[in-house]
Amino acid sequence: TIDDVRRYPFPRGNDPTRFAGLRAGAETLQASDFAVCTGIGGVIYEYGWYLRGLEHWFMDMIENPAFCEAVLDRMLEFWTEYYTGFMAEVGNCVDVVMIGDDLAGQDGPLFRPDFYRSVVKPRQKALVRHIKKLTSAKIWYHTCGGCVEYIPDLIDNGVDILNPVQISAREMNPADLKRRFGDQIVFWGGGIDAQHILPFASPQKVRQQVRENLAVFKPNGGYVFNNVHNIQAGVPAENIVALFDAAYEFGRYQ
């Protein structure tokens, strides 16, 4: 029930033991030539299905949206506390704060966009605003799939960077994404299709796709090269070498 959710003893988001030693590590990284990124947190929506199971959670969304709101309120409460403590330690040392919720699958949104906009989005937006009060770092947001439906919402939420840019999913054509959103959000990903091309194509095809995608995403900035999601087991070593060689050859800003 909703009362059960409100009484549920969630962990303390701002427990100081979570952040012990982080500042020293962040300061060491800050002295390097690399951007300093947090790990992924801020998972508002997905934790609902972690707690309930995916099938039950999707049924909750249809039959009992008020229950979902109560769950997401507790998620927002936890992450608000968490980032208050986290950014107090490292907020002036990090360049990118990574958050995320998978909103889409390969064929588009996982659930009704109107549910997202009425229930999920307000809580995501509140979290982003809270984090931005605590740090000047950019907000990086992860959602797999054909998420083009939600890109304007993420921009409105205050998200600065979208990852992983799953270019093989529905309506995720690189040229269309760059044309529609390239001046409003940074694309971090989309460098190579990790599902079809990287594991199964020739090194020459890998090189070709990297070059083509860089030619689209790279102009005028606003792009961080990354393959679409993790390199999986069984990918030929020569394809990984081709990926990196092409990225270094064609991906540098002068």
PDB file of C-alpha atoms in Angstrom:
ATOM      1  CA  THR A   1       0.000   0.000   0.000  1.00  0.00           C
ATOM      2  CA  ILE A   2       0.964   3.646  -0.198  1.00  0.00           C
ATOM      3  CA  ASP A   3       1.243   3.752   3.598  1.00  0.00           C
ATOM      4  CA  ASP A   4       3.639   0.791   3.462  1.00  0.00           C
ATOM      5  CA  VAL A   5       5.827   2.683   1.011  1.00  0.00           C
ATOM      6  CA  ARG A   6       5.844   5.774   3.199  1.00  0.00           C
ATOM      7  CA  ARG A   7       6.824   3.713   6.250  1.00  0.00           C
ATOM      8  CA  TYR A   8       9.410   1.573   4.468  1.00  0.00           C
ATOM      9  CA  PRO A   9      12.840   2.031   6.122  1.00  0.00           C
ATOM     10  CA  PHE A  10      14.969   3.160   3.188  1.00  0.00           C
ATOM     11  CA  PRO A  11      18.717   3.600   3.739  1.00  0.00           C
ATOM     12  CA  ARG A  12      19.933   7.088   4.549  1.00  0.00           C
ATOM     13  CA  GLY A  13      21.057   8.763   1.359  1.00  0.00           C
ATOM     14  CA  ASN A  14      23.437  11.095   3.165  1.00  0.00           C
ATOM     15  CA  ASP A  15      25.090   8.519   5.416  1.00  0.00           C
ATOM     16  CA  PRO A  16      28.634   9.941   5.695  1.00  0.00           C
ATOM     17  CA  THR A  17      30.220   6.501   5.412  1.00  0.00           C
ATOM     18  CA  ARG A  18      29.131   6.493   1.749  1.00  0.00           C
ATOM     19  CA  PHE A  19      31.500   9.327   0.945  1.00  0.00           C
ATOM     20  CA  ALA A  20      34.513   8.575   3.129  1.00  0.00           C
ATOM     21  CA  GLY A  21      37.741   9.178   1.224  1.00  0.00           C
ATOM     22  CA  LEU A  22      36.060  10.400  -1.952  1.00  0.00           C
ATOM     23  CA  ARG A  23      37.396  13.925  -1.790  1.00  0.00           C
ATOM     24  CA  ALA A  24      41.034  12.853  -1.729  1.00  0.00           C
ATOM     25  CA  GLY A  25      40.486  10.656  -4.754  1.00  0.00           C
ATOM     26  CA  ALA A  26      38.580  13.360  -6.615  1.00  0.00           C
ATOM     27  CA  GLU A  27      41.304  15.926  -5.958  1.00  0.00           C
ATOM     28  CA  THR A  28      43.921  13.529  -7.321  1.00  0.00           C
ATOM     29  CA  LEU A  29      41.885  13.040 -10.488  1.00  0.00           C
ATOM     30  CA  GLN A  30      41.231  16.766 -10.764  1.00  0.00           C
ATOM     31  CA  ALA A  31      44.971  17.336 -11.087  1.00  0.00           C
ATOM     32  CA  SER A  32      45.062  15.118 -14.191  1.00  0.00           C
ATOM     33  CA  ASP A  33      44.211  15.982 -17.797  1.00  0.00           C
ATOM     34  CA  PHE A  34      40.982  14.002 -17.655  1.00  0.00           C
ATOM     35  CA  ALA A  35      37.424  15.033 -16.887  1.00  0.00           C
ATOM     36  CA  VAL A  36      36.260  13.818 -13.483  1.00  0.00           C
ATOM     37  CA  CYS A  37      32.949  11.932 -13.584  1.00  0.00           C
ATOM     38  CA  THR A  38      30.839  10.373 -10.875  1.00  0.00           C
ATOM     39  CA  GLY A  39      29.406   6.905 -11.222  1.00  0.00           C
ATOM     40  CA  ILE A  40      25.775   6.575 -12.275  1.00  0.00           C
ATOM     41  CA  GLY A  41      23.252   7.427  -9.570  1.00  0.00           C
ATOM     42  CA  GLY A  42      20.029   9.399  -9.445  1.00  0.00           C
ATOM     43  CA  VAL A  43      17.960   6.411 -10.558  1.00  0.00           C
ATOM     44  CA  ILE A  44      14.426   7.646  -9.885  1.00  0.00           C
ATOM     45  CA  TYR A  45      12.225   5.458 -12.080  1.00  0.00           C
ATOM     46  CA  GLU A  46      14.131   2.194 -12.466  1.00  0.00           C
ATOM     47  CA  TYR A  47      14.313   1.588  -8.730  1.00  0.00           C
ATOM     48  CA  GLY A  48      10.540   1.200  -8.828  1.00  0.00           C
ATOM     49  CA  TRP A  49      10.859  -1.905 -10.946  1.00  0.00           C
ATOM     50  CA  TYR A  50      13.848  -3.118  -8.936  1.00  0.00           C
ATOM     51  CA  LEU A  51      11.648  -3.035  -5.834  1.00  0.00           C
ATOM     52  CA  ARG A  52       8.477  -4.400  -7.406  1.00  0.00           C
ATOM     53  CA  GLY A  53       9.725  -6.481 -10.330  1.00  0.00           C
ATOM     54  CA  LEU A  54       9.270  -5.268 -13.887  1.00  0.00           C
ATOM     55  CA  GLU A  55       5.894  -6.903 -14.577  1.00  0.00           C
ATOM     56  CA  HIS A  56       4.352  -5.780 -11.286  1.00  0.00           C
ATOM     57  CA  TRP A  57       5.729  -2.275 -11.749  1.00  0.00           C
ATOM     58  CA  PHE A  58       4.260  -1.933 -15.227  1.00  0.00           C
ATOM     59  CA  MET A  59       0.899  -3.122 -13.871  1.00  0.00           C
ATOM     60  CA  ASP A  60       1.185  -0.597 -11.042  1.00  0.00           C
ATOM     61  CA  MET A  61       1.682   2.140 -13.619  1.00  0.00           C
ATOM     62  CA  ILE A  62      -1.649   1.221 -15.221  1.00  0.00           C
ATOM     63  CA  GLU A  63      -3.744   0.229 -12.213  1.00  0.00           C
ATOM     64  CA  ASN A  64      -2.333   2.303  -9.368  1.00  0.00           C
ATOM     65  CA  PRO A  65      -0.360   5.358 -10.497  1.00  0.00           C
ATOM     66  CA  ALA A  66      -0.744   6.923  -7.051  1.00  0.00           C
ATOM     67  CA  PHE A  67       1.265   4.020  -5.637  1.00  0.00           C
ATOM     68  CA  CYS A  68       3.970   4.663  -8.248  1.00  0.00           C
ATOM     69  CA  GLU A  69       4.068   8.313  -7.250  1.00  0.00           C
ATOM     70  CA  ALA A  70       4.587   7.336  -3.629  1.00  0.00           C
ATOM     71  CA  VAL A  71       7.485   5.052  -4.604  1.00  0.00           C
ATOM     72  CA  LEU A  72       9.090   7.723  -6.774  1.00  0.00           C
ATOM     73  CA  ASP A  73       8.717  10.290  -4.008  1.00  0.00           C
ATOM     74  CA  ARG A  74      10.773   8.039  -1.749  1.00  0.00           C
ATOM     75  CA  MET A  75      13.347   7.622  -4.525  1.00  0.00           C
ATOM     76  CA  LEU A  76      13.565  11.381  -4.925  1.00  0.00           C
ATOM     77  CA  GLU A  77      13.923  11.776  -1.161  1.00  0.00           C
ATOM     78  CA  PHE A  78      16.784   9.264  -1.080  1.00  0.00           C
ATOM     79  CA  TRP A  79      18.669  10.777  -4.023  1.00  0.00           C
ATOM     80  CA  THR A  80      18.170  14.336  -2.799  1.00  0.00           C
ATOM     81  CA  GLU A  81      19.804  13.364   0.489  1.00  0.00           C
ATOM     82  CA  TYR A  82      22.484  11.411  -1.362  1.00  0.00           C
ATOM     83  CA  TYR A  83      23.580  14.245  -3.630  1.00  0.00           C
ATOM     84  CA  THR A  84      23.469  16.737  -0.777  1.00  0.00           C
ATOM     85  CA  GLY A  85      26.088  14.647   1.006  1.00  0.00           C
ATOM     86  CA  PHE A  86      27.981  13.622  -2.141  1.00  0.00           C
ATOM     87  CA  MET A  87      28.347  17.115  -3.590  1.00  0.00           C
ATOM     88  CA  ALA A  88      29.348  18.524  -0.214  1.00  0.00           C
ATOM     89  CA  GLU A  89      32.388  16.272  -0.527  1.00  0.00           C
ATOM     90  CA  VAL A  90      33.279  16.523  -4.220  1.00  0.00           C
ATOM     91  CA  GLY A  91      30.967  19.053  -5.875  1.00  0.00           C
ATOM     92  CA  ASN A  92      33.795  21.429  -6.751  1.00  0.00           C
ATOM     93  CA  CYS A  93      36.037  18.599  -7.992  1.00  0.00           C
ATOM     94  CA  VAL A  94      33.794  16.875 -10.530  1.00  0.00           C
ATOM     95  CA  ASP A  95      33.071  17.884 -14.110  1.00  0.00           C
ATOM     96  CA  VAL A  96      30.225  15.475 -14.857  1.00  0.00           C
ATOM     97  CA  VAL A  97      27.503  14.044 -12.623  1.00  0.00           C
ATOM     98  CA  MET A  98      26.050  10.861 -14.117  1.00  0.00           C
ATOM     99  CA  ILE A  99      22.413   9.956 -13.540  1.00  0.00           C
ATOM    100  CA  GLY A 100      20.019   7.764 -15.482  1.00  0.00           C
ATOM    101  CA  ASP A 101      16.829   5.793 -15.949  1.00  0.00           C
ATOM    102  CA  ASP A 102      16.155   3.581 -18.964  1.00  0.00           C
ATOM    103  CA  LEU A 103      13.048   5.073 -20.540  1.00  0.00           C
ATOM    104  CA  ALA A 104      13.068   3.288 -23.891  1.00  0.00           C
ATOM    105  CA  GLY A 105      13.702   0.012 -25.669  1.00  0.00           C
ATOM    106  CA  GLN A 106      14.788  -0.639 -29.214  1.00  0.00           C
ATOM    107  CA  ASP A 107      11.338   0.171 -30.622  1.00  0.00           C
ATOM    108  CA  GLY A 108      10.646   3.280 -28.574  1.00  0.00           C
ATOM    109  CA  PRO A 109       9.361   4.225 -25.107  1.00  0.00           C
ATOM    110  CA  LEU A 110       8.917   1.450 -22.551  1.00  0.00           C
ATOM    111  CA  PHE A 111       5.717   3.049 -21.265  1.00  0.00           C
ATOM    112  CA  ARG A 112       3.268   5.819 -22.093  1.00  0.00           C
ATOM    113  CA  PRO A 113       4.901   9.216 -22.567  1.00  0.00           C
ATOM    114  CA  ASP A 114       1.998  10.862 -20.723  1.00  0.00           C
ATOM    115  CA  PHE A 115       2.858   8.787 -17.629  1.00  0.00           C
ATOM    116  CA  TYR A 116       6.455   9.923 -17.926  1.00  0.00           C
ATOM    117  CA  ARG A 117       5.468  13.573 -18.185  1.00  0.00           C
ATOM    118  CA  SER A 118       2.949  13.546 -15.357  1.00  0.00           C
ATOM    119  CA  VAL A 119       4.665  11.209 -12.880  1.00  0.00           C
ATOM    120  CA  VAL A 120       8.349  10.586 -13.652  1.00  0.00           C
ATOM    121  CA  LYS A 121       9.531  13.827 -15.215  1.00  0.00           C
ATOM    122  CA  PRO A 122       8.637  16.203 -12.348  1.00  0.00           C
ATOM    123  CA  ARG A 123      10.732  14.138  -9.958  1.00  0.00           C
ATOM    124  CA  GLN A 124      13.655  13.819 -12.367  1.00  0.00           C
ATOM    125  CA  LYS A 125      13.538  17.553 -12.972  1.00  0.00           C
ATOM    126  CA  ALA A 126      13.497  18.274  -9.246  1.00  0.00           C
ATOM    127  CA  LEU A 127      16.575  16.087  -8.762  1.00  0.00           C
ATOM    128  CA  VAL A 128      18.494  17.749 -11.598  1.00  0.00           C
ATOM    129  CA  ARG A 129      17.675  21.193 -10.215  1.00  0.00           C
ATOM    130  CA  HIS A 130      18.826  20.106  -6.767  1.00  0.00           C
ATOM    131  CA  ILE A 131      22.144  18.767  -8.070  1.00  0.00           C
ATOM    132  CA  LYS A 132      22.761  21.928 -10.098  1.00  0.00           C
ATOM    133  CA  LYS A 133      22.374  24.020  -6.960  1.00  0.00           C
ATOM    134  CA  LEU A 134      25.255  22.052  -5.433  1.00  0.00           C
ATOM    135  CA  THR A 135      27.775  21.902  -8.298  1.00  0.00           C
ATOM    136  CA  SER A 136      28.652  23.493 -11.618  1.00  0.00           C
ATOM    137  CA  ALA A 137      29.233  20.027 -13.114  1.00  0.00           C
ATOM    138  CA  LYS A 138      27.327  18.997 -16.224  1.00  0.00           C
ATOM    139  CA  ILE A 139      24.457  16.538 -15.853  1.00  0.00           C
ATOM    140  CA  TRP A 140      24.907  13.336 -17.901  1.00  0.00           C
ATOM    141  CA  TYR A 141      21.806  11.212 -18.406  1.00  0.00           C
ATOM    142  CA  HIS A 142      21.705   7.572 -19.502  1.00  0.00           C
ATOM    143  CA  THR A 143      18.801   5.950 -21.262  1.00  0.00           C
ATOM    144  CA  CYS A 144      19.152   3.198 -23.814  1.00  0.00           C
ATOM    145  CA  GLY A 145      16.791   2.650 -26.698  1.00  0.00           C
ATOM    146  CA  GLY A 146      14.760   4.789 -29.057  1.00  0.00           C
ATOM    147  CA  CYS A 147      14.436   7.720 -26.669  1.00  0.00           C
ATOM    148  CA  VAL A 148      13.974  10.532 -29.203  1.00  0.00           C
ATOM    149  CA  GLU A 149      10.452  11.078 -27.824  1.00  0.00           C
ATOM    150  CA  TYR A 150      11.987  12.112 -24.511  1.00  0.00           C
ATOM    151  CA  ILE A 151      14.976  14.188 -25.599  1.00  0.00           C
ATOM    152  CA  PRO A 152      13.041  17.496 -25.440  1.00  0.00           C
ATOM    153  CA  ASP A 153      11.873  16.551 -21.937  1.00  0.00           C
ATOM    154  CA  LEU A 154      15.406  15.744 -20.803  1.00  0.00           C
ATOM    155  CA  ILE A 155      16.615  19.079 -22.145  1.00  0.00           C
ATOM    156  CA  ASP A 156      13.781  20.789 -20.272  1.00  0.00           C
ATOM    157  CA  ASN A 157      14.785  18.902 -17.119  1.00  0.00           C
ATOM    158  CA  GLY A 158      18.222  20.523 -17.309  1.00  0.00           C
ATOM    159  CA  VAL A 159      20.150  17.531 -18.646  1.00  0.00           C
ATOM    160  CA  ASP A 160      23.332  18.580 -20.485  1.00  0.00           C
ATOM    161  CA  ILE A 161      24.523  15.240 -21.935  1.00  0.00           C
ATOM    162  CA  LEU A 162      22.721  12.204 -23.388  1.00  0.00           C
ATOM    163  CA  ASN A 163      24.202   8.691 -23.333  1.00  0.00           C
ATOM    164  CA  PRO A 164      24.554   6.120 -24.933  1.00  0.00           C
ATOM    165  CA  VAL A 165      22.779   7.325 -28.117  1.00  0.00           C
ATOM    166  CA  GLN A 166      21.635   3.921 -29.373  1.00  0.00           C
ATOM    167  CA  ILE A 167      21.826   4.637 -33.089  1.00  0.00           C
ATOM    168  CA  SER A 168      20.341   1.270 -34.116  1.00  0.00           C
ATOM    169  CA  ALA A 169      17.096   1.931 -32.218  1.00  0.00           C
ATOM    170  CA  ARG A 170      13.957   3.446 -33.725  1.00  0.00           C
ATOM    171  CA  GLU A 171      14.266   7.071 -34.880  1.00  0.00           C
ATOM    172  CA  MET A 172      17.828   7.385 -33.543  1.00  0.00           C
ATOM    173  CA  ASN A 173      19.433   8.308 -36.859  1.00  0.00           C
ATOM    174  CA  PRO A 174      22.623  10.293 -36.132  1.00  0.00           C
ATOM    175  CA  ALA A 175      21.974  13.011 -38.721  1.00  0.00           C
ATOM    176  CA  ASP A 176      18.430  13.587 -37.474  1.00  0.00           C
ATOM    177  CA  LEU A 177      19.562  13.736 -33.845  1.00  0.00           C
ATOM    178  CA  LYS A 178      22.333  16.209 -34.614  1.00  0.00           C
ATOM    179  CA  ARG A 179      20.041  18.398 -36.709  1.00  0.00           C
ATOM    180  CA  ARG A 180      17.223  18.485 -34.172  1.00  0.00           C
ATOM    181  CA  PHE A 181      19.107  18.614 -30.891  1.00  0.00           C
ATOM    182  CA  GLY A 182      22.809  19.196 -31.551  1.00  0.00           C
ATOM    183  CA  ASP A 183      22.741  22.782 -30.311  1.00  0.00           C
ATOM    184  CA  GLN A 184      20.804  21.898 -27.142  1.00  0.00           C
ATOM    185  CA  ILE A 185      22.418  18.766 -25.714  1.00  0.00           C
ATOM    186  CA  VAL A 186      25.763  16.959 -25.900  1.00  0.00           C
ATOM    187  CA  PHE A 187      25.731  13.468 -27.396  1.00  0.00           C
ATOM    188  CA  TRP A 188      28.032  11.072 -25.525  1.00  0.00           C
ATOM    189  CA  GLY A 189      27.976   7.820 -27.461  1.00  0.00           C
ATOM    190  CA  GLY A 190      26.657   6.730 -30.829  1.00  0.00           C
ATOM    191  CA  GLY A 191      30.158   6.131 -32.152  1.00  0.00           C
ATOM    192  CA  ILE A 192      29.652   2.537 -33.261  1.00  0.00           C
ATOM    193  CA  ASP A 193      26.703   0.151 -33.197  1.00  0.00           C
ATOM    194  CA  ALA A 194      27.790  -2.304 -30.485  1.00  0.00           C
ATOM    195  CA  GLN A 195      24.931  -4.694 -31.232  1.00  0.00           C
ATOM    196  CA  HIS A 196      25.310  -5.387 -34.953  1.00  0.00           C
ATOM    197  CA  ILE A 197      28.425  -3.760 -36.409  1.00  0.00           C
ATOM    198  CA  LEU A 198      31.130  -4.051 -33.758  1.00  0.00           C
ATOM    199  CA  PRO A 199      30.660  -7.787 -33.037  1.00  0.00           C
ATOM    200  CA  PHE A 200      29.817  -9.042 -36.522  1.00  0.00           C
ATOM    201  CA  ALA A 201      31.134  -6.714 -39.233  1.00  0.00           C
ATOM    202  CA  SER A 202      34.617  -6.562 -40.723  1.00  0.00           C
ATOM    203  CA  PRO A 203      37.268  -4.204 -39.331  1.00  0.00           C
ATOM    204  CA  GLN A 204      36.845  -2.148 -42.500  1.00  0.00           C
ATOM    205  CA  LYS A 205      33.115  -1.756 -41.826  1.00  0.00           C
ATOM    206  CA  VAL A 206      33.815  -0.800 -38.214  1.00  0.00           C
ATOM    207  CA  ARG A 207      36.235   1.871 -39.382  1.00  0.00           C
ATOM    208  CA  GLN A 208      33.728   3.123 -41.951  1.00  0.00           C
ATOM    209  CA  GLN A 209      30.888   3.484 -39.453  1.00  0.00           C
ATOM    210  CA  VAL A 210      33.087   5.258 -36.915  1.00  0.00           C
ATOM    211  CA  ARG A 211      34.189   7.715 -39.578  1.00  0.00           C
ATOM    212  CA  GLU A 212      30.617   8.296 -40.798  1.00  0.00           C
ATOM    213  CA  ASN A 213      29.227   8.851 -37.311  1.00  0.00           C
ATOM    214  CA  LEU A 214      32.025  11.216 -36.356  1.00  0.00           C
ATOM    215  CA  ALA A 215      31.397  13.198 -39.532  1.00  0.00           C
ATOM    216  CA  VAL A 216      27.823  13.720 -38.337  1.00  0.00           C
ATOM    217  CA  PHE A 217      28.210  14.204 -34.589  1.00  0.00           C
ATOM    218  CA  LYS A 218      31.539  16.013 -34.348  1.00  0.00           C
ATOM    219  CA  PRO A 219      31.013  19.342 -36.203  1.00  0.00           C
ATOM    220  CA  ASN A 220      30.617  22.423 -33.993  1.00  0.00           C
ATOM    221  CA  GLY A 221      31.385  20.496 -30.823  1.00  0.00           C
ATOM    222  CA  GLY A 222      28.897  18.983 -28.441  1.00  0.00           C
ATOM    223  CA  TYR A 223      30.088  15.411 -28.886  1.00  0.00           C
ATOM    224  CA  VAL A 224      32.005  12.862 -26.819  1.00  0.00           C
ATOM    225  CA  PHE A 225      32.987   9.738 -28.748  1.00  0.00           C
ATOM    226  CA  ASN A 226      31.830   6.473 -27.233  1.00  0.00           C
ATOM    227  CA  ASN A 227      30.596   3.184 -28.600  1.00  0.00           C
ATOM    228  CA  VAL A 228      26.928   2.405 -28.020  1.00  0.00           C
ATOM    229  CA  HIS A 229      27.088   0.666 -24.646  1.00  0.00           C
ATOM    230  CA  ASN A 230      29.721  -1.806 -23.450  1.00  0.00           C
ATOM    231  CA  ILE A 231      31.889  -3.965 -25.672  1.00  0.00           C
ATOM    232  CA  GLN A 232      30.470  -7.455 -25.213  1.00  0.00           C
ATOM    233  CA  ALA A 233      32.279 -10.774 -24.897  1.00  0.00           C
ATOM    234  CA  GLY A 234      33.178 -12.354 -28.207  1.00  0.00           C
ATOM    235  CA  VAL A 235      33.840  -9.158 -30.149  1.00  0.00           C
ATOM    236  CA  PRO A 236      36.840  -9.808 -32.440  1.00  0.00           C
ATOM    237  CA  ALA A 237      39.992  -8.134 -31.177  1.00  0.00           C
ATOM    238  CA  GLU A 238      40.705  -6.700 -34.626  1.00  0.00           C
ATOM    239  CA  ASN A 239      37.340  -4.905 -34.546  1.00  0.00           C
ATOM    240  CA  ILE A 240      38.169  -3.309 -31.207  1.00  0.00           C
ATOM    241  CA  VAL A 241      41.522  -2.167 -32.599  1.00  0.00           C
ATOM    242  CA  ALA A 242      39.757  -0.778 -35.683  1.00  0.00           C
ATOM    243  CA  LEU A 243      37.321   1.078 -33.430  1.00  0.00           C
ATOM    244  CA  PHE A 244      40.069   2.781 -31.451  1.00  0.00           C
ATOM    245  CA  ASP A 245      42.274   3.465 -34.459  1.00  0.00           C
ATOM    246  CA  ALA A 246      39.419   5.155 -36.315  1.00  0.00           C
ATOM    247  CA  ALA A 247      38.381   7.145 -33.254  1.00  0.00           C
ATOM    248  CA  TYR A 248      41.904   8.473 -32.768  1.00  0.00           C
ATOM    249  CA  GLU A 249      42.306   9.217 -36.472  1.00  0.00           C
ATOM    250  CA  PHE A 250      39.007  10.979 -37.106  1.00  0.00           C
ATOM    251  CA  GLY A 251      37.752  11.988 -33.687  1.00  0.00           C
ATOM    252  CA  ARG A 252      40.146  14.640 -32.459  1.00  0.00           C
ATOM    253  CA  TYR A 253      39.221  18.300 -32.272  1.00  0.00           C
ATOM    254  CA  GLN A 254      42.010  20.527 -33.518  1.00  0.00           C
TER     255      GLN A 254
END
